[in-house]
GROMACS .gro file of C-alpha atoms in nm:
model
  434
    1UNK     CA    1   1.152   6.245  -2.856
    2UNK     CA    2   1.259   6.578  -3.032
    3UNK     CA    3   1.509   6.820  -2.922
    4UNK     CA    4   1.200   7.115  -2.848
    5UNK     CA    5   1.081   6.801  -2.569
    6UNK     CA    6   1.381   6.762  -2.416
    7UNK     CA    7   1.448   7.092  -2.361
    8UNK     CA    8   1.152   7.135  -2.147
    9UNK     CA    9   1.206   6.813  -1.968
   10UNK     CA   10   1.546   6.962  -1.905
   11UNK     CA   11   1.406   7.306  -1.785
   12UNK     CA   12   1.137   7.122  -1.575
   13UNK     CA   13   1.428   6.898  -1.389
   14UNK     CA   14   1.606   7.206  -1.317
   15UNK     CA   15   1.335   7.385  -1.150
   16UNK     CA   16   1.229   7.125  -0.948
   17UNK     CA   17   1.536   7.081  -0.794
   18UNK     CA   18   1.527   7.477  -0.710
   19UNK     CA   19   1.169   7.398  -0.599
   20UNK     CA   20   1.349   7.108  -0.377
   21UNK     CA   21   1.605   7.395  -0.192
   22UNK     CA   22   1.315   7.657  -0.139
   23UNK     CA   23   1.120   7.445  -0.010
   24UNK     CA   24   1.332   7.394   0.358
   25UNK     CA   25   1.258   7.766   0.409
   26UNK     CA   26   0.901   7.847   0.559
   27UNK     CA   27   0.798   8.107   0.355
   28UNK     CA   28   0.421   8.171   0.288
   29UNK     CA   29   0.336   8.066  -0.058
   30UNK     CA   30   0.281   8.414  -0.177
   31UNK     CA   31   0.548   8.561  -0.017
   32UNK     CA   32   0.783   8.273  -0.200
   33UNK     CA   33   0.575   8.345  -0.528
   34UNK     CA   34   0.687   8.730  -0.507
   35UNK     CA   35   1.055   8.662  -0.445
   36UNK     CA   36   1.027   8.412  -0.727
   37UNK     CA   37   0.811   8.582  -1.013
   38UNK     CA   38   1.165   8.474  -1.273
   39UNK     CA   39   1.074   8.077  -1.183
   40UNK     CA   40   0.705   8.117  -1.187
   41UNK     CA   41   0.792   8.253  -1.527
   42UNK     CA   42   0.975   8.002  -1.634
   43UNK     CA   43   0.761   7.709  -1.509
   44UNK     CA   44   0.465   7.894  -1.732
   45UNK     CA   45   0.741   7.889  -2.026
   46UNK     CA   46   0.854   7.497  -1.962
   47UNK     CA   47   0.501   7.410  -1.915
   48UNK     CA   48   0.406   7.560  -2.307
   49UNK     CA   49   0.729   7.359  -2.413
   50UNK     CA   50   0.560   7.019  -2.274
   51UNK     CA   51   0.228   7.064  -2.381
   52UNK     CA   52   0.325   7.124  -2.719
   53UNK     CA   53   0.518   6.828  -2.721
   54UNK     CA   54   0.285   6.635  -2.541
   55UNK     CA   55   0.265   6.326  -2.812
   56UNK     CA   56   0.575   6.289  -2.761
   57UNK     CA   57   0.510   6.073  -2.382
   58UNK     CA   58   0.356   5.836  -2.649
   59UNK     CA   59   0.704   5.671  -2.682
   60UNK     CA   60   0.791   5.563  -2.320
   61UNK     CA   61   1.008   5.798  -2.194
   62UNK     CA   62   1.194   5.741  -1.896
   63UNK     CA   63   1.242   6.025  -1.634
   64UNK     CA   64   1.612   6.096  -1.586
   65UNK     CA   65   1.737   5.884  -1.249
   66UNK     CA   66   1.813   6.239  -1.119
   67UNK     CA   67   1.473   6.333  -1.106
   68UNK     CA   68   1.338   6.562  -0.790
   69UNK     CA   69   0.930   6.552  -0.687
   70UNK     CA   70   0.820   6.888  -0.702
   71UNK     CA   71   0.699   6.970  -0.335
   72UNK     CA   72   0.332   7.043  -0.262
   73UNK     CA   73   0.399   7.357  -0.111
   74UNK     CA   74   0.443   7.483  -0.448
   75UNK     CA   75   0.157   7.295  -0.685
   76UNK     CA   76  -0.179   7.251  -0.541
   77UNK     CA   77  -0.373   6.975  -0.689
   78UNK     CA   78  -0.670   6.998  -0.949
   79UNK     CA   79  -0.944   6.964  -0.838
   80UNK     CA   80  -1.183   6.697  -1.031
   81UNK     CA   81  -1.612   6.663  -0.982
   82UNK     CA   82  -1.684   6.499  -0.670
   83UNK     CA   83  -1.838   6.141  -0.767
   84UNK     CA   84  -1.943   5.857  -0.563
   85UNK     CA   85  -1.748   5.510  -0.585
   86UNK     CA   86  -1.926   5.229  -0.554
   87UNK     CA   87  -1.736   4.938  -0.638
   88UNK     CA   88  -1.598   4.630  -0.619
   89UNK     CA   89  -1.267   4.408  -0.669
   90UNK     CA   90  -1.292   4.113  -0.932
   91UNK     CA   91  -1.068   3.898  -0.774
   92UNK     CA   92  -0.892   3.589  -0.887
   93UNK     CA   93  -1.127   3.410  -0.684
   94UNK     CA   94  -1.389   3.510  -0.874
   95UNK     CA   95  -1.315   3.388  -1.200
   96UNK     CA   96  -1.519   3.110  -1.147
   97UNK     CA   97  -1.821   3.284  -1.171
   98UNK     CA   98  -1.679   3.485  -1.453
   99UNK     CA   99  -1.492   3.269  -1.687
  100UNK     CA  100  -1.861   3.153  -1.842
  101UNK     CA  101  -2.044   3.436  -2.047
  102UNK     CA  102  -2.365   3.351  -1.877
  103UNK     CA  103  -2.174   3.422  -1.539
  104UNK     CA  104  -2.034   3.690  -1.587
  105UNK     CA  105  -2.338   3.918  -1.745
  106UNK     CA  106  -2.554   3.766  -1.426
  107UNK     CA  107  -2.270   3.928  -1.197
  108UNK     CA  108  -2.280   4.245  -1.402
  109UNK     CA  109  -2.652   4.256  -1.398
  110UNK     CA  110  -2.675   4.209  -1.050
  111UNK     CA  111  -2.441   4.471  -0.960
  112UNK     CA  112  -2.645   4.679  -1.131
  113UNK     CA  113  -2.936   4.611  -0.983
  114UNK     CA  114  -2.806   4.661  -0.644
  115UNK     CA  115  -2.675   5.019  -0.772
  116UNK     CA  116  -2.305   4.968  -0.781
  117UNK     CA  117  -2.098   5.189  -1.042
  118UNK     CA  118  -1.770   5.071  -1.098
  119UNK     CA  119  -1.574   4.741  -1.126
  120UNK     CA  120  -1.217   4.635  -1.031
  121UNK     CA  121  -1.073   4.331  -1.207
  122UNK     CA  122  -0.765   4.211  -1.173
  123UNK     CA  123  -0.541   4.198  -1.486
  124UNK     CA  124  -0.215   4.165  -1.314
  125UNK     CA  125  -0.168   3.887  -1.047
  126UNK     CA  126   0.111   3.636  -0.918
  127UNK     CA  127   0.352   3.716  -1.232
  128UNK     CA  128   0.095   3.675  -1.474
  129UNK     CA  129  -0.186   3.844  -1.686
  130UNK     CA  130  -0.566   3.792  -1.692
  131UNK     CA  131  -0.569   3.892  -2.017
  132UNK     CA  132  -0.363   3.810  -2.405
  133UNK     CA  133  -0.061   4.027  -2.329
  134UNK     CA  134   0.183   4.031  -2.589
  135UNK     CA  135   0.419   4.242  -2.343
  136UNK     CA  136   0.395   3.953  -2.114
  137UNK     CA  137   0.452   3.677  -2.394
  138UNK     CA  138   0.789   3.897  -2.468
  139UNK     CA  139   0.896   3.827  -2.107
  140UNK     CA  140   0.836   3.494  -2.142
  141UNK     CA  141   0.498   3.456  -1.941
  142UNK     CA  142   0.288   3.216  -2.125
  143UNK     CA  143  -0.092   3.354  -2.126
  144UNK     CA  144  -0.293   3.098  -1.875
  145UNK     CA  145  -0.634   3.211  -1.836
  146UNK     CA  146  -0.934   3.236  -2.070
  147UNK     CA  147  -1.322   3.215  -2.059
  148UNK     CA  148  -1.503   2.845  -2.077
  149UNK     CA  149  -1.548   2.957  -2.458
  150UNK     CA  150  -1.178   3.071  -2.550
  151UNK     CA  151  -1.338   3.470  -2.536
  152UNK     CA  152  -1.094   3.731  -2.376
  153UNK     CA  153  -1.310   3.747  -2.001
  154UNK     CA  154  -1.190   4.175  -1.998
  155UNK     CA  155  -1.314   4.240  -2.319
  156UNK     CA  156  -1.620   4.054  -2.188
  157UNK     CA  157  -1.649   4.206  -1.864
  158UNK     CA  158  -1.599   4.591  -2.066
  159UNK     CA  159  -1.848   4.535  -2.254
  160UNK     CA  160  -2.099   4.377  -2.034
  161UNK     CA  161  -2.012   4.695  -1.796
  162UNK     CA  162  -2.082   4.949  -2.009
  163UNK     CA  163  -2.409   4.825  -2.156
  164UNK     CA  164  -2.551   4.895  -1.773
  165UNK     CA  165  -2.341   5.209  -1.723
  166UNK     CA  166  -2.092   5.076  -1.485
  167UNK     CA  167  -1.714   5.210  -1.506
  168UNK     CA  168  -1.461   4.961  -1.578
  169UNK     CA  169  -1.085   5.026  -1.401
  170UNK     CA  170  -0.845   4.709  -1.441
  171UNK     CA  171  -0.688   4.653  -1.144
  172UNK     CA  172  -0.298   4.596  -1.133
  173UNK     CA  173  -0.303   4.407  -0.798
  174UNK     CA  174   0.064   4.274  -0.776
  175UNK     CA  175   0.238   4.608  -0.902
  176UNK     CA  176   0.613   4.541  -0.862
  177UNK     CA  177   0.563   4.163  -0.659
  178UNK     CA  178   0.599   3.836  -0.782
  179UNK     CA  179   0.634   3.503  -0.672
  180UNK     CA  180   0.990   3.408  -0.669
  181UNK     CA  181   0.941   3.110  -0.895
  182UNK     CA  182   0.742   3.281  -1.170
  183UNK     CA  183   0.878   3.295  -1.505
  184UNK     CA  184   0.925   3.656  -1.476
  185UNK     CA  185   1.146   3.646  -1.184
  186UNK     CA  186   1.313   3.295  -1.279
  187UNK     CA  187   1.390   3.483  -1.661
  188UNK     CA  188   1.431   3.838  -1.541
  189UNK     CA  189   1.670   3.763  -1.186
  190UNK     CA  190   1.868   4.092  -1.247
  191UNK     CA  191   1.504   4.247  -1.267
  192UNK     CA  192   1.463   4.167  -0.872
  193UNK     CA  193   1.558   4.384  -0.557
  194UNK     CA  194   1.706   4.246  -0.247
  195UNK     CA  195   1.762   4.299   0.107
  196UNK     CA  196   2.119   4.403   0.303
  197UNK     CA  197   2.111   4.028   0.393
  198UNK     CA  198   2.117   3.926   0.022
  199UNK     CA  199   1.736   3.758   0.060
  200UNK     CA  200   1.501   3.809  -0.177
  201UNK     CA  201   1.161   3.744   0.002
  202UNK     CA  202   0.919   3.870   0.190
  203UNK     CA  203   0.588   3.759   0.338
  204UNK     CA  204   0.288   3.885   0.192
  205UNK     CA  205  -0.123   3.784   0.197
  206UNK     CA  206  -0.003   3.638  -0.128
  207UNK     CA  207   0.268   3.412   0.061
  208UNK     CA  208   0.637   3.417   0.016
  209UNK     CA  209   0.712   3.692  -0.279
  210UNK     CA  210   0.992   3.836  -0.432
  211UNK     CA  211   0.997   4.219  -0.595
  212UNK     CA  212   1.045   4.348  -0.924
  213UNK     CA  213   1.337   4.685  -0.851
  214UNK     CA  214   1.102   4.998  -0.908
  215UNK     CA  215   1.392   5.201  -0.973
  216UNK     CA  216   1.513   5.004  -1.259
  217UNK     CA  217   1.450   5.101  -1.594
  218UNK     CA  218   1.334   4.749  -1.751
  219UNK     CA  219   1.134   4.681  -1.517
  220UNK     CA  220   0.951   5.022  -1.555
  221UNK     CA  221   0.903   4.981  -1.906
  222UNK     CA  222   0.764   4.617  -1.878
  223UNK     CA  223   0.543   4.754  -1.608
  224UNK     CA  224   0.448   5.052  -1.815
  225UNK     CA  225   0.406   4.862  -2.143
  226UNK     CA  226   0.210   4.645  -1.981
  227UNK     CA  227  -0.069   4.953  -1.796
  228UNK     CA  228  -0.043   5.070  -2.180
  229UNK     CA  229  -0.140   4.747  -2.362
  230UNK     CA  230  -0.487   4.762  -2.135
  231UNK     CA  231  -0.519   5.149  -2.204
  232UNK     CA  232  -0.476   5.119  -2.573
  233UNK     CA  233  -0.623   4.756  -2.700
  234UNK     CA  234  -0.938   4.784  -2.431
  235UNK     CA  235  -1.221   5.074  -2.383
  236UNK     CA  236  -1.093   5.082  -1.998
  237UNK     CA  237  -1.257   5.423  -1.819
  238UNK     CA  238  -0.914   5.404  -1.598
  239UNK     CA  239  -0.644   5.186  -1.468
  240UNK     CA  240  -0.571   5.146  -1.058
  241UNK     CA  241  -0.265   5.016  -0.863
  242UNK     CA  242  -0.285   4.905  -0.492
  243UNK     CA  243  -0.056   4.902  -0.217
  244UNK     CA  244   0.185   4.659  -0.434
  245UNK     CA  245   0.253   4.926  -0.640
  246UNK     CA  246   0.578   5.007  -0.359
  247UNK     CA  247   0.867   4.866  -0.227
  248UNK     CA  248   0.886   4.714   0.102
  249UNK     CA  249   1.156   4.915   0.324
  250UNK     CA  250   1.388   4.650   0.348
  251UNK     CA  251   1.461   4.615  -0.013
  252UNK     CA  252   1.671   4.830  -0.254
  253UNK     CA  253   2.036   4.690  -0.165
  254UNK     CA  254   2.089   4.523  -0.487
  255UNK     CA  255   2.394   4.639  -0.717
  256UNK     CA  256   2.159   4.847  -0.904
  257UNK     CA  257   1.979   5.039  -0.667
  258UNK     CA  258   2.334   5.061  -0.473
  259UNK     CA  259   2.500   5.235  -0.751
  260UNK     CA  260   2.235   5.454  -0.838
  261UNK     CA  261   2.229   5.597  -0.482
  262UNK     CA  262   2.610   5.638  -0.417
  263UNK     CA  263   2.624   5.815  -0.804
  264UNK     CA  264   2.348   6.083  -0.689
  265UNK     CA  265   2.420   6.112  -0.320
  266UNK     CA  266   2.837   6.006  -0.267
  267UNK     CA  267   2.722   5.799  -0.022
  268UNK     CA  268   2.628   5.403   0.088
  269UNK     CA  269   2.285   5.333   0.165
  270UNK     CA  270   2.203   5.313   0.557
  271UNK     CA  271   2.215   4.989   0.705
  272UNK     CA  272   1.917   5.100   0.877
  273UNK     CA  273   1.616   5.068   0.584
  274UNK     CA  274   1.433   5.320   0.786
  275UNK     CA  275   1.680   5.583   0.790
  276UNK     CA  276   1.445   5.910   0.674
  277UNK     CA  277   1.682   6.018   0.394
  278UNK     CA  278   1.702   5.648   0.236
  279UNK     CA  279   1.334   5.624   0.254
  280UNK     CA  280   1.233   5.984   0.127
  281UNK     CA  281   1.510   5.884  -0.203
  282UNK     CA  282   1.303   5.538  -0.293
  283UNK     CA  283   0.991   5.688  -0.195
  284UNK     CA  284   1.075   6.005  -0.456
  285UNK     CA  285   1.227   5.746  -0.685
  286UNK     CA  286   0.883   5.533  -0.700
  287UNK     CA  287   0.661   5.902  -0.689
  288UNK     CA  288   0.859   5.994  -1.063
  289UNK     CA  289   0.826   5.683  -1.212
  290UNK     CA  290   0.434   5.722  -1.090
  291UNK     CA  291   0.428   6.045  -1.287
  292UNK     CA  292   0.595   5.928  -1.560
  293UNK     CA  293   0.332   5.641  -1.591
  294UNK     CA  294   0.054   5.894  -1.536
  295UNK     CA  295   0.209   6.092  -1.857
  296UNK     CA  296   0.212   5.783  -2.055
  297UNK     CA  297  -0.163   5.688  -1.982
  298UNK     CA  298  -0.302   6.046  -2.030
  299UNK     CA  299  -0.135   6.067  -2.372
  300UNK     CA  300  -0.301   5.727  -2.487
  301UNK     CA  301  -0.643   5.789  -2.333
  302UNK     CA  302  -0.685   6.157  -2.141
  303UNK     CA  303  -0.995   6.074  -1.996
  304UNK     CA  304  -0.875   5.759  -1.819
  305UNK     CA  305  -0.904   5.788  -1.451
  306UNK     CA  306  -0.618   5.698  -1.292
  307UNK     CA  307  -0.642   5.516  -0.958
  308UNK     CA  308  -0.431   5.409  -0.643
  309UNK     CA  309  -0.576   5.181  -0.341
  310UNK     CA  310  -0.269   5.246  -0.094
  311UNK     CA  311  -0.266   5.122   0.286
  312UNK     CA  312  -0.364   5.409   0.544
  313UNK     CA  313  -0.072   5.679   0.503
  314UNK     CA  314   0.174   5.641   0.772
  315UNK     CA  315   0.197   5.266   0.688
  316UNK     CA  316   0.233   5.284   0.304
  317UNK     CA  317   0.488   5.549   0.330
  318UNK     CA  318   0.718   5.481   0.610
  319UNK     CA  319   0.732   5.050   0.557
  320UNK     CA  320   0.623   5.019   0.167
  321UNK     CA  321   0.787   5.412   0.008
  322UNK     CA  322   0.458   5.477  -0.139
  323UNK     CA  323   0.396   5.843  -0.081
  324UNK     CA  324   0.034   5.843  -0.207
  325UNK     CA  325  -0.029   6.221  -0.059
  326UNK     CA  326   0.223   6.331  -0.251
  327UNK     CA  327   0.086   6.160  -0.574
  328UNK     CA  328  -0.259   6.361  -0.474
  329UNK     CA  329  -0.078   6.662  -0.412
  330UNK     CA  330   0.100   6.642  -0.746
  331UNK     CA  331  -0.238   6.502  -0.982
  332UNK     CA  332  -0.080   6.195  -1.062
  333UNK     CA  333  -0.379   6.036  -0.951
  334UNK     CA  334  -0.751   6.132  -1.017
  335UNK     CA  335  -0.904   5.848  -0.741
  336UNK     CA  336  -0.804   5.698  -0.412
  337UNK     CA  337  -0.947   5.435  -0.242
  338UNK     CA  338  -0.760   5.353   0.082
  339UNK     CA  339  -0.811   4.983   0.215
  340UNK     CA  340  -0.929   4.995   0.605
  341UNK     CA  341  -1.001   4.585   0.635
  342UNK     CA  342  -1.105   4.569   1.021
  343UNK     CA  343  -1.374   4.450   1.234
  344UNK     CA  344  -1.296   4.738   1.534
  345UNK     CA  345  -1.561   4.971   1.437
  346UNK     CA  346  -1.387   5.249   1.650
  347UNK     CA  347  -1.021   5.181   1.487
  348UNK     CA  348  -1.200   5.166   1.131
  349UNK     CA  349  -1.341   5.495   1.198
  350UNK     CA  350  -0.991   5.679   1.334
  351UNK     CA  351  -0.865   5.555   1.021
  352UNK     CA  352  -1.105   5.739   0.762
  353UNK     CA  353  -1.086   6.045   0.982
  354UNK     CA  354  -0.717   6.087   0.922
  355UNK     CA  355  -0.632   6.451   0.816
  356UNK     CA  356  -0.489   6.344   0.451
  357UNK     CA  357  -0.808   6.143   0.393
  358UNK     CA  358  -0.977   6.469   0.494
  359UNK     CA  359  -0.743   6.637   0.222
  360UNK     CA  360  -0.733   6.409  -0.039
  361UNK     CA  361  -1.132   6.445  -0.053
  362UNK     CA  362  -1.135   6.799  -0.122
  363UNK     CA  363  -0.935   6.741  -0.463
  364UNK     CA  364  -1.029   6.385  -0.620
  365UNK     CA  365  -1.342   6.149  -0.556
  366UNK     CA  366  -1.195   5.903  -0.250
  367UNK     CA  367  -1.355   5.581  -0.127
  368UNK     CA  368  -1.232   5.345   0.162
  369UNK     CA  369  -1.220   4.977   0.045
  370UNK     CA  370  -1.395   4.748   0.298
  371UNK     CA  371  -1.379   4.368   0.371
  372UNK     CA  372  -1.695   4.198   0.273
  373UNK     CA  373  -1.548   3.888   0.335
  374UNK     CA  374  -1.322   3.587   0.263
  375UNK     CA  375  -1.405   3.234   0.264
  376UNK     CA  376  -1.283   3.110   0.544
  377UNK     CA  377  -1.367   3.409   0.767
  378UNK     CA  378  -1.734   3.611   0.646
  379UNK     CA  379  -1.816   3.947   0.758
  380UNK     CA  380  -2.142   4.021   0.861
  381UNK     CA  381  -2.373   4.259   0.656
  382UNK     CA  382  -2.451   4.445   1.013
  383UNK     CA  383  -2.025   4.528   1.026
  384UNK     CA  384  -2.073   4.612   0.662
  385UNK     CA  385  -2.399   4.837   0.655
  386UNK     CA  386  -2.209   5.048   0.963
  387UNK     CA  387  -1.906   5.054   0.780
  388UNK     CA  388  -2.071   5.225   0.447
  389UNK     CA  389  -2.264   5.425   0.656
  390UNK     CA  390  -2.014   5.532   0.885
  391UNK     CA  391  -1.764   5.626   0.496
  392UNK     CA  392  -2.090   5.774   0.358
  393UNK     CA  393  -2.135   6.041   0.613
  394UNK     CA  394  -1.840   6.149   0.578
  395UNK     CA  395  -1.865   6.197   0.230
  396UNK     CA  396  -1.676   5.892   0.121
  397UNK     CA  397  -1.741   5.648  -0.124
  398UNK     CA  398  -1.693   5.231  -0.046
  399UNK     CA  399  -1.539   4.960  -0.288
  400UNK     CA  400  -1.572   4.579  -0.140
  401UNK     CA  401  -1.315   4.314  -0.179
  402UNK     CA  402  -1.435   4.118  -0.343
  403UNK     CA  403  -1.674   3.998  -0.542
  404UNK     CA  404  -1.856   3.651  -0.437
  405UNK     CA  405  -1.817   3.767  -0.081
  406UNK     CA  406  -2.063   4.004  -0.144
  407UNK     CA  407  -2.285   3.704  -0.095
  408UNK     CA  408  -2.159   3.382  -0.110
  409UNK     CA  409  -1.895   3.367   0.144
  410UNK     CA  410  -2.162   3.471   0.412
  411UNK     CA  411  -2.379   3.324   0.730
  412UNK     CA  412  -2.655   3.490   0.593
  413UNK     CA  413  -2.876   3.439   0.320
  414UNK     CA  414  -2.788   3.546  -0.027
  415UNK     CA  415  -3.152   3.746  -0.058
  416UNK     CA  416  -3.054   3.912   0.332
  417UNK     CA  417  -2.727   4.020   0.208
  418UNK     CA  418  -2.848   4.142  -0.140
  419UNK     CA  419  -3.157   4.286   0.045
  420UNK     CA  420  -2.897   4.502   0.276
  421UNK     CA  421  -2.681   4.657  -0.036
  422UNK     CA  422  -2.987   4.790  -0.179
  423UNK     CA  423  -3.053   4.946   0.131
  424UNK     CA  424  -2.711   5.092   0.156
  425UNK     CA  425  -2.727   5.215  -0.232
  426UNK     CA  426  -3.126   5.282  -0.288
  427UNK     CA  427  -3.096   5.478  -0.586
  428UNK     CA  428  -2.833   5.424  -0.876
  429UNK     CA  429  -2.506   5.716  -0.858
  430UNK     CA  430  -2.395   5.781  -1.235
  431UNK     CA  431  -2.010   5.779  -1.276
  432UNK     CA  432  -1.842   5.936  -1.532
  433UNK     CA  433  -1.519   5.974  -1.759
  434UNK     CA  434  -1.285   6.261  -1.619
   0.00000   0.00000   0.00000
């Protein structure tokens, strides 16, 4: 990175932490753009200074531990064409069905046919890749899954996709989790966060997992090498992260994260993990490296959409430090589908009327991500059609999880189900490329 790029980095740190002190005082935003027309200048100066250096995020950079979120009082988001998501997660437990070639274009084709627009498979899951990763193969993860033929099932699946116009977003479903006795965490232990207790764990859907420290710079740059490996080697339309893609609350008392703190703020971290200072730092902390990552995509592949599933708001941010509407807020991200998996119709519906849903709409296309289904517990097609309906009045868009229990996992029929989707999505909704 060349002197002219740091210099603007440098410039844009230093008004963001002004941005950080003005924003306690409640002025109106043009009343704080008149007392402030010298920074306004100078964020239209820094902003020249990164664009012109822009190939420069090509090389990994890492933000400076220091860094300060801008706060949304002062940037409003871009706002991007309102599109429809209609999608679905590939799951792990649908690589059965997609691991053959003959599989996978049926699945494809019948998506199609029942007018869905965009797919979700996972590339990232339990410590391991669903894909040749020679990131991963540096860390010492061997590569375990291929198609029944040897063929690479995502450049498959991309290509399959696109030949019936359906967007293709791999899906990094673990984020910062792993199992405790993957290779990752068993060769990388200085890569994992811990609680005040000294434990390691917590329980997940995904069992007992340990977590990769967000705030530490190897493990953003294997995380980030990795999202960049998909971005650059595959025609991807876009990359998501769910709700893994945080911290739980209790963690970030390892040395690292310790020292880190007490350099920046003079102080110990609260015993109390939910102390609002201690969670606003990791939550900021997690938001720049989020940025950063965003920078990193863009300059491989600008029109890449990049996407975050989160929890409902008040739950990812206060117990997991992922501060999605302030990723909105900032454009980091350019989709959001927020997972509401319940059968209360009436809770279900609170939860897609909350006011930052209501927001985040305005800005970037937003979907809710509905249960159709596991295999031990189905979901009937009547909780999903009122479910769709009840996102698609409101101008929402859906995305299922996941795949075979569209169907398969179900007390009714495959045609009945099938029959009920193409009621739900009559004619086909074109997606494109940002």
């Amino acid at each position: 990175m060349n002197q002219f790029h740091n210099q603007g980095l440098q410039v844009r740190a230093k008004l963001a932490d002004l941005f950080g002190k003005l924003s306690g005082r409640k002025f109106p935003l043009k009343q704080l753009l008149k007392r402030s027309f010298l920074l306004v200048f100078a964020i239209s100066f820094s902003t020249v200074l990164l664009l012109d250096n822009l190939q420069a995020f090509a090389q990994f950079p890492q933000l400076p531990s220091s860094a300060t979120i801008i706060q949304p009082e002062i940037l409003q988001p871009r706002q991007l064409p309102r599109q429809e998501i209609r999608g679905v997660w590939v799951s792990t437990n649908d690589f059965n069905v997609m691991k053959t070639r003959s599989g996978l274009k049926d699945a494809v084709n019948q998506l199609r046919r029942l007018n869905f627009n965009t797919i979700y498979p996972v590339v990232w899951n339990s410590g391991y890749t669903k894909f040749p990763s020679y990131t991963a193969k540096r860390a010492g993860i061997p590569f375990f899954f291929k198609g029944t033929d040897g063929q690479d099932v995502l450049a498959d699946l991309i290509s399959q996709s696109h030949r019936q116009g359906l967007l293709v977003l791999p899906w990094f479903e673990f984020g910062f989790m792993t199992p405790e006795t993957s290779e990752l965490a068993l060769n990388h232990p200085e890569w994992l966060t811990q609680k005040r207790d000294g434990s390691r764990t917590s329980n997940s859907a995904a069992g007992e997992v340990a977590w990769l420290n967000p705030f530490h710079p190897q493990v953003q740059q294997f995380i980030q090498n990795l999202v960049l490996e998909v971005v650059s080697r595959y025609d991807v339309d876009g990359i998501q992260f769910d709700d893994h893609m945080s911290l739980p609350r209790d963690f970030g008392y390892d040395k690292y994260t310790v020292a880190l703190y007490t350099q920046e703020t003079e102080n110990q971290p609260p015993s109390n993990s939910a102390d609002p200072e201690w969670v606003k730092w990791r939550a900021d902390k997690i938001t720049a490296f989020m940025a950063q990552l965003n920078q990193a995509v863009k300059a491989r592949k600008p029109y890449a959409i990049f996407s975050v599933s989160p929890n409902y708001y008040n739950h990812a941010y206060k117990l997991q430090l992922q501060d999605w509407l302030n990723w909105v807020r900032l454009s980091i991200v350019d989709e959001l589908v927020m997972q509401v998996y319940s059968n209360d119709f009436r809770r279900f519906s609170r939860k897609i009327d909350r006011p930052e849903i209501i927001e985040t709409k305005r800005y970037i296309p937003t979907g809710i991500g509905i249960m159709a289904g596991l295999r031990n517990r189905p979901v009937s097609i009547r909780q999903i059609k009122a479910q769709v309906r009840a996102a698609q009045r409101r101008g929402l868009g859906v995305t299922f999880f996941y795949y075979e229990s569209l169907w398969n996992y179900a007390q009714e029929s495959v045609e009945l189900r099938q029959a009920g989707f193409k009621a739900l999505f009559p004619r086909f909704a074109r997606r494109s490329r940002i």
